[in-house]
PDB file of C-alpha atoms in Angstrom:
ATOM      1  CA  MET A  14      10.025 -25.714 -89.841  1.00 84.00           C
ATOM      2  CA  LYS A  15       7.106 -27.204 -87.900  1.00 90.00           C
ATOM      3  CA  PRO A  16       7.769 -27.400 -84.145  1.00 94.00           C
ATOM      4  CA  SER A  17       7.652 -30.876 -82.612  1.00 98.00           C
ATOM      5  CA  VAL A  18       4.732 -31.428 -80.258  1.00 99.00           C
ATOM      6  CA  GLY A  19       4.363 -34.328 -77.862  1.00 99.00           C
ATOM      7  CA  VAL A  20       1.372 -35.236 -75.746  1.00 99.00           C
ATOM      8  CA  ILE A  21       1.276 -36.919 -72.370  1.00 98.00           C
ATOM      9  CA  VAL A  22      -2.076 -38.522 -71.597  1.00 97.00           C
ATOM     10  CA  ALA A  23      -2.346 -38.782 -67.810  1.00 94.00           C
ATOM     11  CA  ALA A  24      -4.322 -41.985 -67.313  1.00 90.00           C
ATOM     12  CA  ALA A  25      -2.849 -43.495 -64.157  1.00 75.00           C
ATOM     13  CA  GLY A  26      -5.397 -42.222 -61.631  1.00 62.00           C
ATOM     14  CA  SER A  27      -7.167 -44.742 -59.441  1.00 50.00           C
ATOM     15  CA  GLY A  28     -10.615 -43.221 -59.906  1.00 51.00           C
ATOM     16  CA  SER A  29     -11.340 -43.439 -56.184  1.00 47.00           C
ATOM     17  CA  ARG A  30     -13.829 -40.545 -56.262  1.00 45.00           C
ATOM     18  CA  LEU A  31     -15.643 -42.119 -59.199  1.00 46.00           C
ATOM     19  CA  GLY A  32     -15.784 -45.465 -57.416  1.00 50.00           C
ATOM     20  CA  ARG A  33     -15.465 -47.483 -60.650  1.00 51.00           C
ATOM     21  CA  GLY A  34     -11.738 -48.109 -60.940  1.00 50.00           C
ATOM     22  CA  SER A  35      -9.465 -46.313 -63.374  1.00 62.00           C
ATOM     23  CA  LYS A  36     -11.307 -43.380 -64.992  1.00 67.00           C
ATOM     24  CA  ALA A  37      -9.234 -43.917 -68.130  1.00 65.00           C
ATOM     25  CA  LEU A  38     -10.816 -47.320 -68.639  1.00 68.00           C
ATOM     26  CA  VAL A  39     -14.424 -46.349 -67.913  1.00 67.00           C
ATOM     27  CA  ARG A  40     -16.635 -46.800 -70.961  1.00 67.00           C
ATOM     28  CA  LEU A  41     -18.534 -43.843 -72.349  1.00 68.00           C
ATOM     29  CA  HIS A  42     -20.986 -44.860 -75.084  1.00 69.00           C
ATOM     30  CA  GLY A  43     -19.113 -48.118 -75.640  1.00 77.00           C
ATOM     31  CA  ARG A  44     -15.576 -46.740 -75.712  1.00 82.00           C
ATOM     32  CA  THR A  45     -13.087 -45.993 -72.961  1.00 85.00           C
ATOM     33  CA  THR A  46     -12.251 -42.423 -72.098  1.00 88.00           C
ATOM     34  CA  LEU A  47      -8.611 -43.328 -72.827  1.00 91.00           C
ATOM     35  CA  SER A  48      -9.354 -44.410 -76.391  1.00 92.00           C
ATOM     36  CA  ARG A  49     -11.393 -41.253 -77.010  1.00 94.00           C
ATOM     37  CA  VAL A  50      -8.551 -39.016 -75.809  1.00 96.00           C
ATOM     38  CA  VAL A  51      -5.813 -40.847 -77.722  1.00 97.00           C
ATOM     39  CA  GLU A  52      -7.967 -40.767 -80.859  1.00 97.00           C
ATOM     40  CA  LEU A  53      -8.349 -36.991 -80.483  1.00 98.00           C
ATOM     41  CA  PHE A  54      -4.580 -36.498 -80.599  1.00 98.00           C
ATOM     42  CA  LEU A  55      -4.017 -39.114 -83.320  1.00 98.00           C
ATOM     43  CA  GLY A  56      -6.329 -37.094 -85.542  1.00 98.00           C
ATOM     44  CA  MET A  57      -4.381 -33.855 -85.156  1.00 98.00           C
ATOM     45  CA  ASN A  58      -1.567 -33.060 -87.604  1.00 98.00           C
ATOM     46  CA  GLU A  59       0.040 -30.754 -85.024  1.00 98.00           C
ATOM     47  CA  ILE A  60       0.817 -33.710 -82.731  1.00 98.00           C
ATOM     48  CA  ASP A  61       3.922 -35.805 -83.452  1.00 98.00           C
ATOM     49  CA  ARG A  62       3.902 -38.400 -80.678  1.00 98.00           C
ATOM     50  CA  ILE A  63       1.931 -39.472 -77.648  1.00 99.00           C
ATOM     51  CA  VAL A  64       2.831 -41.076 -74.336  1.00 98.00           C
ATOM     52  CA  VAL A  65       0.040 -42.629 -72.304  1.00 97.00           C
ATOM     53  CA  VAL A  66       0.938 -42.841 -68.633  1.00 96.00           C
ATOM     54  CA  GLY A  67      -1.398 -45.597 -67.494  1.00 88.00           C
ATOM     55  CA  PRO A  68      -2.458 -47.339 -64.319  1.00 81.00           C
ATOM     56  CA  PRO A  69       0.368 -49.726 -63.349  1.00 84.00           C
ATOM     57  CA  SER A  70      -2.075 -52.502 -62.446  1.00 81.00           C
ATOM     58  CA  ARG A  71      -3.924 -52.193 -65.786  1.00 82.00           C
ATOM     59  CA  LEU A  72      -1.067 -51.382 -68.156  1.00 88.00           C
ATOM     60  CA  GLU A  73      -1.800 -54.302 -70.481  1.00 90.00           C
ATOM     61  CA  THR A  74      -5.413 -53.146 -70.836  1.00 89.00           C
ATOM     62  CA  ALA A  75      -4.243 -49.611 -71.636  1.00 88.00           C
ATOM     63  CA  GLU A  76      -1.844 -51.004 -74.254  1.00 94.00           C
ATOM     64  CA  GLN A  77      -4.690 -53.007 -75.838  1.00 93.00           C
ATOM     65  CA  GLU A  78      -6.896 -49.902 -75.952  1.00 91.00           C
ATOM     66  CA  VAL A  79      -4.161 -47.969 -77.753  1.00 93.00           C
ATOM     67  CA  ALA A  80      -3.387 -50.831 -80.167  1.00 95.00           C
ATOM     68  CA  SER A  81      -7.082 -51.128 -81.085  1.00 94.00           C
ATOM     69  CA  LEU A  82      -6.884 -47.600 -82.526  1.00 94.00           C
ATOM     70  CA  HIS A  83      -4.214 -48.640 -85.077  1.00 97.00           C
ATOM     71  CA  PRO A  84      -2.075 -45.545 -84.378  1.00 96.00           C
ATOM     72  CA  THR A  85      -0.631 -43.684 -87.334  1.00 94.00           C
ATOM     73  CA  LYS A  86       2.006 -41.955 -85.208  1.00 98.00           C
ATOM     74  CA  PRO A  87       4.161 -43.137 -82.291  1.00 98.00           C
ATOM     75  CA  VAL A  88       2.179 -43.924 -79.131  1.00 98.00           C
ATOM     76  CA  THR A  89       3.984 -45.304 -76.088  1.00 97.00           C
ATOM     77  CA  VAL A  90       2.329 -46.651 -72.938  1.00 97.00           C
ATOM     78  CA  ARG A  91       4.229 -46.366 -69.652  1.00 96.00           C
ATOM     79  CA  ALA A  92       3.363 -47.031 -66.022  1.00 94.00           C
ATOM     80  CA  GLY A  93       2.329 -43.992 -64.027  1.00 90.00           C
ATOM     81  CA  GLY A  94       3.654 -43.012 -60.633  1.00 88.00           C
ATOM     82  CA  GLU A  95       2.205 -42.596 -57.159  1.00 87.00           C
ATOM     83  CA  SER A  96       1.004 -39.066 -57.928  1.00 89.00           C
ATOM     84  CA  ARG A  97      -0.055 -37.116 -60.994  1.00 90.00           C
ATOM     85  CA  GLN A  98       3.226 -35.207 -60.798  1.00 94.00           C
ATOM     86  CA  ALA A  99       5.227 -38.456 -60.790  1.00 94.00           C
ATOM     87  CA  SER A 100       3.170 -39.767 -63.714  1.00 93.00           C
ATOM     88  CA  VAL A 101       3.747 -36.617 -65.761  1.00 96.00           C
ATOM     89  CA  ARG A 102       7.464 -36.809 -64.954  1.00 96.00           C
ATOM     90  CA  ALA A 103       7.507 -40.408 -66.262  1.00 96.00           C
ATOM     91  CA  GLY A 104       5.658 -39.238 -69.367  1.00 97.00           C
ATOM     92  CA  ILE A 105       8.157 -36.456 -70.020  1.00 97.00           C
ATOM     93  CA  ALA A 106      11.034 -38.924 -69.683  1.00 96.00           C
ATOM     94  CA  ALA A 107       9.371 -41.295 -72.175  1.00 97.00           C
ATOM     95  CA  LEU A 108       8.419 -38.521 -74.601  1.00 97.00           C
ATOM     96  CA  GLY A 109      11.942 -37.451 -75.467  1.00 92.00           C
ATOM     97  CA  GLU A 110      12.896 -34.082 -76.970  1.00 95.00           C
ATOM     98  CA  CYS A 111       9.960 -31.925 -78.064  1.00 96.00           C
ATOM     99  CA  ASP A 112       9.598 -28.228 -78.713  1.00 98.00           C
ATOM    100  CA  TYR A 113       6.215 -28.244 -76.945  1.00 98.00           C
ATOM    101  CA  VAL A 114       4.419 -30.633 -74.625  1.00 99.00           C
ATOM    102  CA  LEU A 115       0.723 -30.939 -73.897  1.00 99.00           C
ATOM    103  CA  VAL A 116      -0.500 -32.797 -70.810  1.00 99.00           C
ATOM    104  CA  HIS A 117      -4.098 -33.975 -70.954  1.00 98.00           C
ATOM    105  CA  ASP A 118      -6.165 -36.012 -68.499  1.00 94.00           C
ATOM    106  CA  ALA A 119      -7.738 -39.192 -69.878  1.00 93.00           C
ATOM    107  CA  ALA A 120     -10.673 -38.376 -67.598  1.00 90.00           C
ATOM    108  CA  ARG A 121     -11.511 -35.445 -69.922  1.00 92.00           C
ATOM    109  CA  PRO A 122     -12.617 -37.254 -73.099  1.00 92.00           C
ATOM    110  CA  LEU A 123     -14.697 -34.431 -74.552  1.00 92.00           C
ATOM    111  CA  ALA A 124     -11.932 -31.939 -75.335  1.00 96.00           C
ATOM    112  CA  SER A 125     -12.096 -30.663 -78.900  1.00 98.00           C
ATOM    113  CA  PRO A 126      -9.328 -30.216 -81.475  1.00 98.00           C
ATOM    114  CA  SER A 127     -10.166 -26.499 -81.379  1.00 98.00           C
ATOM    115  CA  LEU A 128      -9.454 -26.324 -77.634  1.00 98.00           C
ATOM    116  CA  VAL A 129      -6.177 -28.213 -78.072  1.00 99.00           C
ATOM    117  CA  ARG A 130      -5.104 -25.867 -80.868  1.00 99.00           C
ATOM    118  CA  ARG A 131      -5.918 -22.770 -78.796  1.00 98.00           C
ATOM    119  CA  VAL A 132      -3.893 -24.070 -75.835  1.00 99.00           C
ATOM    120  CA  LEU A 133      -0.979 -25.008 -78.093  1.00 98.00           C
ATOM    121  CA  ALA A 134      -1.008 -21.579 -79.775  1.00 98.00           C
ATOM    122  CA  ALA A 135      -1.093 -19.838 -76.389  1.00 98.00           C
ATOM    123  CA  ALA A 136       1.786 -22.000 -75.107  1.00 98.00           C
ATOM    124  CA  MET A 137       3.819 -21.150 -78.208  1.00 98.00           C
ATOM    125  CA  GLU A 138       3.193 -17.465 -77.588  1.00 97.00           C
ATOM    126  CA  SER A 139       3.699 -17.316 -73.818  1.00 97.00           C
ATOM    127  CA  ASP A 140       5.636 -20.490 -72.839  1.00 94.00           C
ATOM    128  CA  ALA A 141       2.748 -22.071 -70.885  1.00 98.00           C
ATOM    129  CA  ALA A 142      -1.027 -22.197 -71.091  1.00 98.00           C
ATOM    130  CA  PHE A 143      -4.080 -24.032 -69.814  1.00 98.00           C
ATOM    131  CA  PRO A 144      -7.816 -23.722 -70.353  1.00 98.00           C
ATOM    132  CA  ALA A 145      -9.867 -22.469 -67.429  1.00 97.00           C
ATOM    133  CA  ILE A 146     -13.467 -21.799 -66.554  1.00 96.00           C
ATOM    134  CA  ALA A 147     -14.927 -19.443 -63.985  1.00 96.00           C
ATOM    135  CA  PRO A 148     -16.459 -21.076 -60.909  1.00 96.00           C
ATOM    136  CA  ARG A 149     -20.221 -20.701 -60.695  1.00 96.00           C
ATOM    137  CA  ASP A 150     -20.577 -21.796 -57.083  1.00 96.00           C
ATOM    138  CA  ALA A 151     -19.673 -19.778 -54.012  1.00 96.00           C
ATOM    139  CA  VAL A 152     -16.023 -20.169 -53.015  1.00 95.00           C
ATOM    140  CA  LYS A 153     -15.207 -20.434 -49.314  1.00 96.00           C
ATOM    141  CA  ARG A 154     -12.019 -20.824 -47.300  1.00 96.00           C
ATOM    142  CA  ILE A 155     -12.242 -23.108 -44.312  1.00 97.00           C
ATOM    143  CA  GLU A 156      -9.968 -24.198 -41.494  1.00 97.00           C
ATOM    144  CA  GLY A 157     -10.979 -27.568 -40.176  1.00 96.00           C
ATOM    145  CA  ASN A 158     -14.766 -27.471 -40.191  1.00 95.00           C
ATOM    146  CA  LEU A 159     -15.040 -23.719 -39.704  1.00 97.00           C
ATOM    147  CA  LEU A 160     -15.832 -21.171 -42.387  1.00 97.00           C
ATOM    148  CA  VAL A 161     -13.109 -18.542 -42.302  1.00 97.00           C
ATOM    149  CA  GLU A 162     -13.858 -16.419 -45.325  1.00 96.00           C
ATOM    150  CA  SER A 163     -16.060 -16.046 -48.387  1.00 97.00           C
ATOM    151  CA  LEU A 164     -13.857 -15.454 -51.406  1.00 97.00           C
ATOM    152  CA  ASP A 165     -14.535 -13.344 -54.470  1.00 97.00           C
ATOM    153  CA  ARG A 166     -15.018 -16.033 -57.127  1.00 96.00           C
ATOM    154  CA  SER A 167     -14.221 -13.539 -59.892  1.00 96.00           C
ATOM    155  CA  ARG A 168     -10.582 -13.803 -58.764  1.00 96.00           C
ATOM    156  CA  PHE A 169     -10.439 -17.588 -59.331  1.00 96.00           C
ATOM    157  CA  VAL A 170     -10.584 -20.017 -62.219  1.00 97.00           C
ATOM    158  CA  LEU A 171     -10.937 -23.781 -62.431  1.00 97.00           C
ATOM    159  CA  ALA A 172      -7.975 -25.199 -64.344  1.00 96.00           C
ATOM    160  CA  GLN A 173      -8.622 -27.849 -66.969  1.00 96.00           C
ATOM    161  CA  THR A 174      -6.531 -29.713 -69.528  1.00 97.00           C
ATOM    162  CA  PRO A 175      -4.674 -29.865 -71.815  1.00 98.00           C
ATOM    163  CA  GLN A 176      -1.892 -27.894 -70.199  1.00 98.00           C
ATOM    164  CA  GLY A 177       0.758 -26.753 -72.638  1.00 98.00           C
ATOM    165  CA  PHE A 178       4.368 -25.713 -72.247  1.00 97.00           C
TER     166      PHE A 178
END
């Protein structure tokens, strides 16, 4: 029997570093990053249902973006929390029972189905997985404004999404 897989799209961030409002609603070549991410998961047979955890102040806009895709599987939009952790918790509560859950950031609209499948397969094999890349820049530890230590970057990775468990 096929395991049930749910996806939480974390889209509630304020986008303060970007300086353009919610990153999920920023347009990239005419389409929002949110619609690109939801469309990715709608197109995958492995995914059974999706919960978008959106910006509370722009929930109606997020709902319209999802509706414009004419979903062929259940997609729910819920308000996110004060932190990413609180938003993911709200997404898990809205998702219901699933054998596996993927959490993906709406701010990462260029993930491929291949990446999602590799993360899902790794999570099925080892209970949890996430994609990572090696840092290219020097990695330093500071205290206040003082450099304390140069770190061996080969011992670190930069975590990305989706995260699977």
